[in-house]
Amino acid sequence: MRTTVGIIGAGPAGLLLARLLHNAGIDSVVLESRDREYVEHRQRAGILEQGTVDVLREAGAGERMDREGLRHDGIELRFDRKRHRVDFPALTGGRSVMVYAQTEVCKDLIALQLKEGGPLLFETEALAVEGAGTDRPRVRFRREGVEDVLECEYVVGCDGFWGVARKAVPAELTRTFERTYPFGWLGILADVAPSHDELVYARHDRGFALLSMRSPSVSRLYLQVPAGTDAGQWSDEEIWAELERRFETGDDWRLERGPITQKSVTPMRSYVHEPMRHGRLYLAGDAAHIVPPTGAKGLNLAVGDVVTFARALVHRRETGSEALLDAYSATCLRRVWQAERFSYDMTTLLHRAPDATAFEDRLQTARLERIASSRAAETDLAEAYTGFPLG
């Protein structure tokens, strides 16, 4: 089997890249180890930056998002029982975000790929990337128990942290940067209308809490818990009671309860792999970087990566120049490190460390007070939250 671009992984990054290449008249093959049902139900991110929304629309994948997604023009910060709304459009020249789950993005892109695009092979396990440093890289894969080879001009690894793509970068060329946090998020899905029409980020002495949503009738909520917590240790009653404590305000706002349909614990870590390119192998998304979810940056960073690659490949075809392809890693990493910085800032702003002192508690409050009272500080948060420029 032969193609121009071999894409490993049918998450949102791989699927969007295949769509962008198809629209540009460049052929690709997508290899995905899981089956279609798994990919379409894999719960992940739900906040799309303005740039991501624009790219999906331009790619022809925005119709259902615009119909069913929830545009949000701000977030609410809570601390010391006070509420402060950050108005995105007023601070960013009109930018906003969209609440639209990754599962739905994947469903839309899969439907388009199967209808119009190149091969999308589910239940096809990529075993190794070979010859990354040559002009004819190959992906060795197994499908229906039979090993085969996909010969490519380029390989893009969108196969996540545990995938095979990153392993093809020689260790002597690699630098990694990592931070593991001593807490995680206990997340729930609940069949109840959201108790607020925008996301609420709460800093509390008992720990962080986040009120989010998946739809007008399904709430998504999170609690900061110690690292390694088993979600099964928390009863439904304990979860709702703790959420109520952490979201408490000085007015008559109240948290609505409903049946909890799902519980899970998400670990918190920051990770960057440099470089993001070796020869004709390009890393994208979680294969190259991970952010804690506080800043809602993971999916959006992956979109930035594949947009950068697609633009660079089109530029090469139109001009013969490989300058943008050569600059891929440096271009992506500028955006990655800004997102890492913002995600770290949001995490340390809102989460209480297990060994936090009274001094550190007061610093967190002072930082939040600064955002609530300074347009400059508030603008910095709004600009980062709604998204850094793609590419």
mmCIF file of C-alpha atoms in Angstrom:
data_model
loop_
_atom_site.group_PDB
_atom_site.id
_atom_site.type_symbol
_atom_site.label_atom_id
_atom_site.label_comp_id
_atom_site.label_asym_id
_atom_site.label_seq_id
_atom_site.Cartn_x
_atom_site.Cartn_y
_atom_site.Cartn_z
ATOM 1 C CA MET A 1 0.000 0.000 0.000
ATOM 2 C CA ARG A 2 1.293 3.463 -0.901
ATOM 3 C CA THR A 3 0.196 7.030 -0.140
ATOM 4 C CA THR A 4 1.551 10.553 0.185
ATOM 5 C CA VAL A 5 0.836 10.982 3.911
ATOM 6 C CA GLY A 6 0.480 8.095 6.314
ATOM 7 C CA ILE A 7 -1.501 9.179 9.385
ATOM 8 C CA ILE A 8 -1.325 7.066 12.528
ATOM 9 C CA GLY A 9 -4.334 7.567 14.779
ATOM 10 C CA ALA A 10 -7.970 8.497 14.087
ATOM 11 C CA GLY A 11 -8.477 10.906 16.928
ATOM 12 C CA PRO A 12 -9.465 14.484 16.118
ATOM 13 C CA ALA A 13 -5.917 15.386 14.999
ATOM 14 C CA GLY A 14 -5.523 12.531 12.532
ATOM 15 C CA LEU A 15 -9.054 12.851 11.205
ATOM 16 C CA LEU A 16 -8.825 16.613 10.752
ATOM 17 C CA LEU A 17 -5.464 16.279 9.017
ATOM 18 C CA ALA A 18 -6.939 13.750 6.591
ATOM 19 C CA ARG A 19 -9.776 16.185 5.881
ATOM 20 C CA LEU A 20 -7.430 19.144 5.324
ATOM 21 C CA LEU A 21 -5.262 17.083 2.977
ATOM 22 C CA HIS A 22 -8.282 15.785 1.065
ATOM 23 C CA ASN A 23 -9.519 19.346 0.540
ATOM 24 C CA ALA A 24 -6.068 20.277 -0.759
ATOM 25 C CA GLY A 25 -5.981 17.337 -3.178
ATOM 26 C CA ILE A 26 -3.316 15.401 -1.254
ATOM 27 C CA ASP A 27 -3.926 11.700 -0.640
ATOM 28 C CA SER A 28 -3.553 10.036 2.756
ATOM 29 C CA VAL A 29 -4.287 6.809 4.612
ATOM 30 C CA VAL A 30 -5.380 6.788 8.258
ATOM 31 C CA LEU A 31 -4.513 3.801 10.454
ATOM 32 C CA GLU A 32 -6.448 3.391 13.722
ATOM 33 C CA SER A 33 -5.949 0.510 16.150
ATOM 34 C CA ARG A 34 -9.431 0.743 17.705
ATOM 35 C CA ASP A 35 -12.813 0.114 16.114
ATOM 36 C CA ARG A 36 -15.107 2.890 14.958
ATOM 37 C CA GLU A 37 -17.477 2.624 17.906
ATOM 38 C CA TYR A 38 -14.643 3.072 20.397
ATOM 39 C CA VAL A 39 -13.287 6.155 18.616
ATOM 40 C CA GLU A 40 -16.725 7.747 18.392
ATOM 41 C CA HIS A 41 -17.393 7.255 22.113
ATOM 42 C CA ARG A 42 -13.964 8.077 23.576
ATOM 43 C CA GLN A 43 -14.710 10.834 26.122
ATOM 44 C CA ARG A 44 -12.176 13.643 26.005
ATOM 45 C CA ALA A 45 -12.124 17.414 25.667
ATOM 46 C CA GLY A 46 -15.178 19.556 25.132
ATOM 47 C CA ILE A 47 -13.955 23.150 24.668
ATOM 48 C CA LEU A 48 -13.046 24.371 21.169
ATOM 49 C CA GLU A 49 -11.046 27.571 20.782
ATOM 50 C CA GLN A 50 -12.106 30.176 18.246
ATOM 51 C CA GLY A 51 -9.346 29.047 15.870
ATOM 52 C CA THR A 52 -10.448 25.411 16.076
ATOM 53 C CA VAL A 53 -14.051 26.376 15.377
ATOM 54 C CA ASP A 54 -12.938 28.400 12.346
ATOM 55 C CA VAL A 55 -10.806 25.533 10.984
ATOM 56 C CA LEU A 56 -13.636 23.005 11.312
ATOM 57 C CA ARG A 57 -15.989 25.335 9.463
ATOM 58 C CA GLU A 58 -13.469 25.980 6.695
ATOM 59 C CA ALA A 59 -12.864 22.230 6.379
ATOM 60 C CA GLY A 60 -16.566 21.565 5.843
ATOM 61 C CA ALA A 61 -16.967 19.882 9.235
ATOM 62 C CA GLY A 62 -18.822 22.598 11.115
ATOM 63 C CA GLU A 63 -22.479 22.129 10.172
ATOM 64 C CA ARG A 64 -23.546 19.995 13.142
ATOM 65 C CA MET A 65 -21.183 21.828 15.485
ATOM 66 C CA ASP A 66 -22.873 25.131 14.614
ATOM 67 C CA ARG A 67 -26.293 23.554 15.063
ATOM 68 C CA GLU A 68 -25.709 21.655 18.306
ATOM 69 C CA GLY A 69 -22.617 23.222 19.881
ATOM 70 C CA LEU A 70 -22.912 25.796 22.638
ATOM 71 C CA ARG A 71 -21.117 29.087 22.016
ATOM 72 C CA HIS A 72 -19.699 30.511 25.223
ATOM 73 C CA ASP A 73 -18.691 34.145 25.514
ATOM 74 C CA GLY A 74 -17.064 33.855 28.935
ATOM 75 C CA ILE A 75 -16.266 31.899 32.059
ATOM 76 C CA GLU A 76 -16.931 32.551 35.715
ATOM 77 C CA LEU A 77 -14.223 32.525 38.388
ATOM 78 C CA ARG A 78 -15.264 31.791 41.974
ATOM 79 C CA PHE A 79 -13.223 32.348 45.109
ATOM 80 C CA ASP A 80 -14.007 33.409 48.676
ATOM 81 C CA ARG A 81 -17.707 32.895 47.834
ATOM 82 C CA LYS A 82 -17.439 35.677 45.220
ATOM 83 C CA ARG A 83 -18.242 35.457 41.500
ATOM 84 C CA HIS A 84 -16.421 37.174 38.641
ATOM 85 C CA ARG A 85 -17.313 36.787 34.962
ATOM 86 C CA VAL A 86 -14.624 37.084 32.280
ATOM 87 C CA ASP A 87 -16.230 38.481 29.105
ATOM 88 C CA PHE A 88 -14.281 37.020 26.172
ATOM 89 C CA PRO A 89 -15.585 39.057 23.202
ATOM 90 C CA ALA A 90 -15.214 42.350 25.066
ATOM 91 C CA LEU A 91 -11.574 41.547 25.876
ATOM 92 C CA THR A 92 -10.428 39.795 22.673
ATOM 93 C CA GLY A 93 -12.042 41.693 19.835
ATOM 94 C CA GLY A 94 -14.961 39.282 19.510
ATOM 95 C CA ARG A 95 -13.458 35.832 20.053
ATOM 96 C CA SER A 96 -15.322 33.130 21.964
ATOM 97 C CA VAL A 97 -15.201 29.358 22.496
ATOM 98 C CA MET A 98 -17.546 26.489 21.646
ATOM 99 C CA VAL A 99 -18.657 23.649 23.914
ATOM 100 C CA TYR A 100 -18.753 20.656 21.561
ATOM 101 C CA ALA A 101 -17.401 17.310 22.706
ATOM 102 C CA GLN A 102 -14.444 15.591 21.067
ATOM 103 C CA THR A 103 -16.655 12.562 20.481
ATOM 104 C CA GLU A 104 -18.907 14.688 18.272
ATOM 105 C CA VAL A 105 -15.953 16.200 16.386
ATOM 106 C CA CYS A 106 -14.726 12.675 15.660
ATOM 107 C CA LYS A 107 -18.152 11.504 14.504
ATOM 108 C CA ASP A 108 -18.404 14.411 12.075
ATOM 109 C CA LEU A 109 -14.905 13.912 10.659
ATOM 110 C CA ILE A 110 -15.279 10.123 10.378
ATOM 111 C CA ALA A 111 -18.522 10.514 8.433
ATOM 112 C CA LEU A 112 -16.845 12.933 6.025
ATOM 113 C CA GLN A 113 -13.760 10.770 5.596
ATOM 114 C CA LEU A 114 -15.742 7.617 4.852
ATOM 115 C CA LYS A 115 -17.960 9.488 2.402
ATOM 116 C CA GLU A 116 -15.379 11.569 0.544
ATOM 117 C CA GLY A 117 -11.837 10.936 1.744
ATOM 118 C CA GLY A 118 -9.108 8.352 1.437
ATOM 119 C CA PRO A 119 -8.819 5.057 3.302
ATOM 120 C CA LEU A 120 -9.669 5.133 7.024
ATOM 121 C CA LEU A 121 -8.716 1.738 8.396
ATOM 122 C CA PHE A 122 -10.093 0.859 11.820
ATOM 123 C CA GLU A 123 -8.788 -2.100 13.845
ATOM 124 C CA THR A 124 -5.435 -1.631 12.150
ATOM 125 C CA GLU A 125 -2.491 -1.585 14.556
ATOM 126 C CA ALA A 126 0.579 0.451 13.636
ATOM 127 C CA LEU A 127 3.602 -1.589 14.746
ATOM 128 C CA ALA A 128 6.502 0.699 13.860
ATOM 129 C CA VAL A 129 7.623 3.658 11.782
ATOM 130 C CA GLU A 130 10.653 2.701 9.706
ATOM 131 C CA GLY A 131 13.013 4.869 7.662
ATOM 132 C CA ALA A 132 11.852 8.144 9.187
ATOM 133 C CA GLY A 133 15.152 9.748 8.258
ATOM 134 C CA THR A 134 14.830 8.789 4.576
ATOM 135 C CA ASP A 135 12.644 10.181 1.799
ATOM 136 C CA ARG A 136 10.536 6.989 1.830
ATOM 137 C CA PRO A 137 9.330 6.312 5.376
ATOM 138 C CA ARG A 138 7.149 3.273 6.022
ATOM 139 C CA VAL A 139 4.572 2.292 8.599
ATOM 140 C CA ARG A 140 4.509 -1.378 9.421
ATOM 141 C CA PHE A 141 1.025 -2.391 10.553
ATOM 142 C CA ARG A 142 -1.164 -5.407 11.342
ATOM 143 C CA ARG A 143 -4.715 -5.745 10.010
ATOM 144 C CA GLU A 144 -6.931 -8.816 10.489
ATOM 145 C CA GLY A 145 -3.914 -10.713 11.790
ATOM 146 C CA VAL A 146 -1.781 -10.012 8.717
ATOM 147 C CA GLU A 147 1.249 -7.704 8.718
ATOM 148 C CA ASP A 148 1.649 -5.230 5.869
ATOM 149 C CA VAL A 149 3.504 -2.007 5.050
ATOM 150 C CA LEU A 150 2.246 1.468 4.189
ATOM 151 C CA GLU A 151 4.831 3.288 2.096
ATOM 152 C CA CYS A 152 4.651 7.069 2.375
ATOM 153 C CA GLU A 153 6.326 10.316 1.510
ATOM 154 C CA TYR A 154 5.501 11.609 5.000
ATOM 155 C CA VAL A 155 4.270 10.070 8.251
ATOM 156 C CA VAL A 156 2.308 12.037 10.843
ATOM 157 C CA GLY A 157 2.023 10.434 14.267
ATOM 158 C CA CYS A 158 -1.320 11.371 15.850
ATOM 159 C CA ASP A 159 -1.298 8.214 17.955
ATOM 160 C CA GLY A 160 -1.085 9.673 21.456
ATOM 161 C CA PHE A 161 1.425 9.353 24.251
ATOM 162 C CA TRP A 162 1.571 5.544 24.122
ATOM 163 C CA GLY A 163 1.773 5.263 20.333
ATOM 164 C CA VAL A 164 4.625 4.039 18.170
ATOM 165 C CA ALA A 165 5.412 7.231 16.246
ATOM 166 C CA ARG A 166 7.431 8.999 18.939
ATOM 167 C CA LYS A 167 9.554 5.874 19.451
ATOM 168 C CA ALA A 168 10.963 6.339 15.946
ATOM 169 C CA VAL A 169 12.727 9.548 16.987
ATOM 170 C CA PRO A 170 16.300 8.600 18.018
ATOM 171 C CA ALA A 171 16.808 8.947 21.767
ATOM 172 C CA GLU A 172 20.022 10.921 21.293
ATOM 173 C CA LEU A 173 18.051 13.642 19.467
ATOM 174 C CA THR A 174 15.271 13.843 22.042
ATOM 175 C CA ARG A 175 14.641 16.153 24.971
ATOM 176 C CA THR A 176 11.587 15.759 27.190
ATOM 177 C CA PHE A 177 10.112 18.116 29.761
ATOM 178 C CA GLU A 178 7.604 16.871 32.302
ATOM 179 C CA ARG A 179 5.725 17.778 35.455
ATOM 180 C CA THR A 180 3.378 15.459 37.352
ATOM 181 C CA TYR A 181 0.857 17.049 39.709
ATOM 182 C CA PRO A 182 -0.041 15.561 43.119
ATOM 183 C CA PHE A 183 -3.755 15.663 42.350
ATOM 184 C CA GLY A 184 -6.243 14.621 39.693
ATOM 185 C CA TRP A 185 -9.799 15.364 38.623
ATOM 186 C CA LEU A 186 -12.750 13.241 39.670
ATOM 187 C CA GLY A 187 -15.125 13.838 36.764
ATOM 188 C CA ILE A 188 -18.797 12.986 36.498
ATOM 189 C CA LEU A 189 -21.473 13.093 33.814
ATOM 190 C CA ALA A 190 -24.935 13.767 35.211
ATOM 191 C CA ASP A 191 -28.363 13.831 33.604
ATOM 192 C CA VAL A 192 -29.255 17.309 34.806
ATOM 193 C CA ALA A 193 -29.323 20.673 33.105
ATOM 194 C CA PRO A 194 -26.183 22.733 33.841
ATOM 195 C CA SER A 195 -26.587 24.994 36.856
ATOM 196 C CA HIS A 196 -24.922 27.866 35.021
ATOM 197 C CA ASP A 197 -24.903 28.827 31.336
ATOM 198 C CA GLU A 198 -21.083 29.140 31.223
ATOM 199 C CA LEU A 199 -18.181 27.220 32.738
ATOM 200 C CA VAL A 200 -17.447 27.942 36.389
ATOM 201 C CA TYR A 201 -13.887 27.604 37.724
ATOM 202 C CA ALA A 202 -13.898 27.542 41.522
ATOM 203 C CA ARG A 203 -10.920 27.951 43.854
ATOM 204 C CA HIS A 204 -11.754 26.676 47.364
ATOM 205 C CA ASP A 205 -9.729 25.795 50.452
ATOM 206 C CA ARG A 206 -10.961 22.206 50.045
ATOM 207 C CA GLY A 207 -9.744 22.082 46.436
ATOM 208 C CA PHE A 208 -10.677 23.073 42.905
ATOM 209 C CA ALA A 209 -14.032 22.410 41.230
ATOM 210 C CA LEU A 210 -15.254 22.920 37.665
ATOM 211 C CA LEU A 211 -18.809 23.168 36.392
ATOM 212 C CA SER A 212 -19.054 22.326 32.694
ATOM 213 C CA MET A 213 -21.563 20.700 30.368
ATOM 214 C CA ARG A 214 -21.948 18.394 27.396
ATOM 215 C CA SER A 215 -25.380 19.607 26.289
ATOM 216 C CA PRO A 216 -28.321 21.658 27.624
ATOM 217 C CA SER A 217 -29.450 18.547 29.536
ATOM 218 C CA VAL A 218 -26.142 16.907 30.546
ATOM 219 C CA SER A 219 -23.735 18.383 33.089
ATOM 220 C CA ARG A 220 -20.014 17.622 33.308
ATOM 221 C CA LEU A 221 -18.472 18.424 36.694
ATOM 222 C CA TYR A 222 -15.056 17.911 38.259
ATOM 223 C CA LEU A 223 -13.503 17.830 41.727
ATOM 224 C CA GLN A 224 -9.840 18.057 42.629
ATOM 225 C CA VAL A 225 -8.857 14.808 44.399
ATOM 226 C CA PRO A 226 -5.515 13.312 45.519
ATOM 227 C CA ALA A 227 -3.492 11.586 42.788
ATOM 228 C CA GLY A 228 -4.314 7.891 42.559
ATOM 229 C CA THR A 229 -7.885 8.277 43.820
ATOM 230 C CA ASP A 230 -10.308 5.511 42.836
ATOM 231 C CA ALA A 231 -13.549 7.041 41.534
ATOM 232 C CA GLY A 232 -15.454 4.170 43.120
ATOM 233 C CA GLN A 233 -14.445 5.418 46.563
ATOM 234 C CA TRP A 234 -16.828 8.338 46.194
ATOM 235 C CA SER A 235 -20.578 7.834 46.547
ATOM 236 C CA ASP A 236 -22.957 9.986 44.523
ATOM 237 C CA GLU A 237 -24.082 11.777 47.673
ATOM 238 C CA GLU A 238 -20.491 12.566 48.684
ATOM 239 C CA ILE A 239 -19.737 13.964 45.231
ATOM 240 C CA TRP A 240 -22.742 16.283 45.147
ATOM 241 C CA ALA A 241 -22.148 17.454 48.718
ATOM 242 C CA GLU A 242 -18.514 18.276 47.974
ATOM 243 C CA LEU A 243 -19.413 20.085 44.752
ATOM 244 C CA GLU A 244 -21.932 22.190 46.654
ATOM 245 C CA ARG A 245 -19.278 23.159 49.220
ATOM 246 C CA ARG A 246 -16.731 24.202 46.632
ATOM 247 C CA PHE A 247 -19.161 26.149 44.452
ATOM 248 C CA GLU A 248 -20.804 28.006 47.334
ATOM 249 C CA THR A 249 -21.415 31.728 46.792
ATOM 250 C CA GLY A 250 -22.643 34.677 48.811
ATOM 251 C CA ASP A 251 -25.854 34.969 46.799
ATOM 252 C CA ASP A 252 -28.781 32.609 46.159
ATOM 253 C CA TRP A 253 -27.102 30.528 43.395
ATOM 254 C CA ARG A 254 -27.576 26.787 43.845
ATOM 255 C CA LEU A 255 -26.218 23.606 42.261
ATOM 256 C CA GLU A 256 -28.849 21.343 40.736
ATOM 257 C CA ARG A 257 -28.419 17.603 41.305
ATOM 258 C CA GLY A 258 -29.261 14.718 38.984
ATOM 259 C CA PRO A 259 -28.462 11.052 38.305
ATOM 260 C CA ILE A 260 -24.730 10.455 37.849
ATOM 261 C CA THR A 261 -24.154 8.267 34.773
ATOM 262 C CA GLN A 262 -20.357 8.160 34.690
ATOM 263 C CA LYS A 263 -17.416 8.636 37.082
ATOM 264 C CA SER A 264 -13.704 8.660 36.298
ATOM 265 C CA VAL A 265 -10.449 10.142 37.564
ATOM 266 C CA THR A 266 -8.115 12.035 35.225
ATOM 267 C CA PRO A 267 -4.439 12.359 36.219
ATOM 268 C CA MET A 268 -2.781 15.753 35.821
ATOM 269 C CA ARG A 269 0.523 16.167 34.026
ATOM 270 C CA SER A 270 2.469 18.417 31.700
ATOM 271 C CA TYR A 271 4.745 16.913 29.038
ATOM 272 C CA VAL A 272 6.615 18.149 25.967
ATOM 273 C CA HIS A 273 8.743 16.141 23.545
ATOM 274 C CA GLU A 274 11.306 18.017 21.475
ATOM 275 C CA PRO A 275 11.705 17.941 18.550
ATOM 276 C CA MET A 276 8.296 17.316 17.025
ATOM 277 C CA ARG A 277 9.858 16.288 13.721
ATOM 278 C CA HIS A 278 12.508 13.793 12.675
ATOM 279 C CA GLY A 279 13.187 13.530 8.958
ATOM 280 C CA ARG A 280 9.830 12.895 7.350
ATOM 281 C CA LEU A 281 8.117 11.883 10.584
ATOM 282 C CA TYR A 282 6.006 14.587 12.232
ATOM 283 C CA LEU A 283 4.460 14.296 15.696
ATOM 284 C CA ALA A 284 1.121 15.906 16.496
ATOM 285 C CA GLY A 285 -1.151 16.156 19.529
ATOM 286 C CA ASP A 286 -0.566 13.942 22.561
ATOM 287 C CA ALA A 287 2.243 12.134 20.758
ATOM 288 C CA ALA A 288 4.298 15.292 21.349
ATOM 289 C CA HIS A 289 2.721 17.165 24.246
ATOM 290 C CA ILE A 290 0.248 16.857 27.114
ATOM 291 C CA VAL A 291 -1.291 19.633 29.202
ATOM 292 C CA PRO A 292 -3.383 19.473 32.366
ATOM 293 C CA PRO A 293 -7.029 20.002 31.395
ATOM 294 C CA THR A 294 -7.455 23.213 33.399
ATOM 295 C CA GLY A 295 -6.727 25.400 30.383
ATOM 296 C CA ALA A 296 -8.787 23.354 27.865
ATOM 297 C CA LYS A 297 -5.835 23.239 25.490
ATOM 298 C CA GLY A 298 -5.162 19.580 24.569
ATOM 299 C CA LEU A 299 -7.474 19.133 21.577
ATOM 300 C CA ASN A 300 -6.832 22.670 20.394
ATOM 301 C CA LEU A 301 -3.073 22.182 20.405
ATOM 302 C CA ALA A 302 -3.483 19.071 18.273
ATOM 303 C CA VAL A 303 -5.532 21.076 15.781
ATOM 304 C CA GLY A 304 -2.781 23.697 15.626
ATOM 305 C CA ASP A 305 -0.205 20.995 14.873
ATOM 306 C CA VAL A 306 -2.053 19.443 11.942
ATOM 307 C CA VAL A 307 -3.017 22.827 10.488
ATOM 308 C CA THR A 308 0.670 23.766 10.564
ATOM 309 C CA PHE A 309 1.654 20.533 8.800
ATOM 310 C CA ALA A 310 -1.070 20.765 6.161
ATOM 311 C CA ARG A 311 -0.168 24.374 5.336
ATOM 312 C CA ALA A 312 3.520 23.449 5.095
ATOM 313 C CA LEU A 313 2.837 20.543 2.733
ATOM 314 C CA VAL A 314 0.610 22.665 0.497
ATOM 315 C CA HIS A 315 3.325 25.354 0.488
ATOM 316 C CA ARG A 316 5.883 22.786 -0.682
ATOM 317 C CA ARG A 317 3.608 21.622 -3.487
ATOM 318 C CA GLU A 318 2.932 25.173 -4.654
ATOM 319 C CA THR A 319 6.447 26.615 -4.330
ATOM 320 C CA GLY A 320 8.815 23.666 -4.160
ATOM 321 C CA SER A 321 10.186 25.055 -0.893
ATOM 322 C CA GLU A 322 10.512 22.848 2.178
ATOM 323 C CA ALA A 323 11.088 25.820 4.469
ATOM 324 C CA LEU A 324 7.752 25.484 6.291
ATOM 325 C CA LEU A 325 8.141 21.727 6.664
ATOM 326 C CA ASP A 326 11.639 22.257 8.073
ATOM 327 C CA ALA A 327 10.223 24.814 10.506
ATOM 328 C CA TYR A 328 7.344 22.572 11.635
ATOM 329 C CA SER A 329 8.767 21.678 15.039
ATOM 330 C CA ALA A 330 9.850 25.208 15.940
ATOM 331 C CA THR A 331 6.554 26.678 14.723
ATOM 332 C CA CYS A 332 4.435 24.229 16.725
ATOM 333 C CA LEU A 333 6.566 24.432 19.855
ATOM 334 C CA ARG A 334 6.116 28.189 20.146
ATOM 335 C CA ARG A 335 2.380 27.632 20.491
ATOM 336 C CA VAL A 336 2.822 24.505 22.611
ATOM 337 C CA TRP A 337 4.924 26.280 25.223
ATOM 338 C CA GLN A 338 2.487 29.167 25.467
ATOM 339 C CA ALA A 339 -0.310 26.649 26.040
ATOM 340 C CA GLU A 340 1.831 24.792 28.597
ATOM 341 C CA ARG A 341 2.470 28.083 30.383
ATOM 342 C CA PHE A 342 -1.216 29.023 30.423
ATOM 343 C CA SER A 343 -2.325 25.550 31.549
ATOM 344 C CA TYR A 344 0.250 25.579 34.348
ATOM 345 C CA ASP A 345 -0.821 29.071 35.414
ATOM 346 C CA MET A 346 -4.488 28.077 35.531
ATOM 347 C CA THR A 347 -3.678 24.888 37.418
ATOM 348 C CA THR A 348 -1.558 26.585 40.080
ATOM 349 C CA LEU A 349 -4.027 29.467 40.305
ATOM 350 C CA LEU A 350 -7.027 27.295 41.124
ATOM 351 C CA HIS A 351 -5.799 24.040 42.728
ATOM 352 C CA ARG A 352 -4.695 23.756 46.324
ATOM 353 C CA ALA A 353 -1.479 21.764 46.714
ATOM 354 C CA PRO A 354 -1.538 19.072 49.440
ATOM 355 C CA ASP A 355 1.201 20.908 51.356
ATOM 356 C CA ALA A 356 -0.017 24.443 50.676
ATOM 357 C CA THR A 357 0.699 27.033 53.343
ATOM 358 C CA ALA A 358 -1.454 29.952 54.434
ATOM 359 C CA PHE A 359 0.964 32.224 52.540
ATOM 360 C CA GLU A 360 0.353 30.302 49.296
ATOM 361 C CA ASP A 361 -3.406 30.376 49.871
ATOM 362 C CA ARG A 362 -3.287 34.161 50.144
ATOM 363 C CA LEU A 363 -1.184 34.405 46.976
ATOM 364 C CA GLN A 364 -3.803 32.467 45.034
ATOM 365 C CA THR A 365 -6.514 34.789 46.284
ATOM 366 C CA ALA A 366 -4.389 37.816 45.415
ATOM 367 C CA ARG A 367 -3.885 36.521 41.860
ATOM 368 C CA LEU A 368 -7.625 36.011 41.441
ATOM 369 C CA GLU A 369 -8.351 39.460 42.859
ATOM 370 C CA ARG A 370 -5.903 40.914 40.348
ATOM 371 C CA ILE A 371 -7.737 39.246 37.434
ATOM 372 C CA ALA A 372 -11.077 40.487 38.775
ATOM 373 C CA SER A 373 -9.862 44.080 39.161
ATOM 374 C CA SER A 374 -7.420 44.578 36.269
ATOM 375 C CA ARG A 375 -8.542 44.685 32.645
ATOM 376 C CA ALA A 376 -4.978 43.925 31.542
ATOM 377 C CA ALA A 377 -4.782 40.766 33.672
ATOM 378 C CA GLU A 378 -8.266 39.725 32.632
ATOM 379 C CA THR A 379 -7.422 40.278 28.960
ATOM 380 C CA ASP A 380 -4.341 38.080 29.210
ATOM 381 C CA LEU A 381 -6.494 35.234 30.537
ATOM 382 C CA ALA A 382 -9.208 35.764 27.909
ATOM 383 C CA GLU A 383 -6.749 35.893 25.006
ATOM 384 C CA ALA A 384 -5.060 32.674 26.102
ATOM 385 C CA TYR A 385 -8.321 30.853 26.839
ATOM 386 C CA THR A 386 -9.885 31.671 23.468
ATOM 387 C CA GLY A 387 -6.717 30.563 21.710
ATOM 388 C CA PHE A 388 -3.282 31.435 20.408
ATOM 389 C CA PRO A 389 -2.863 31.883 16.624
ATOM 390 C CA LEU A 390 -2.746 28.615 14.661
ATOM 391 C CA GLY A 391 0.496 27.905 12.859
#
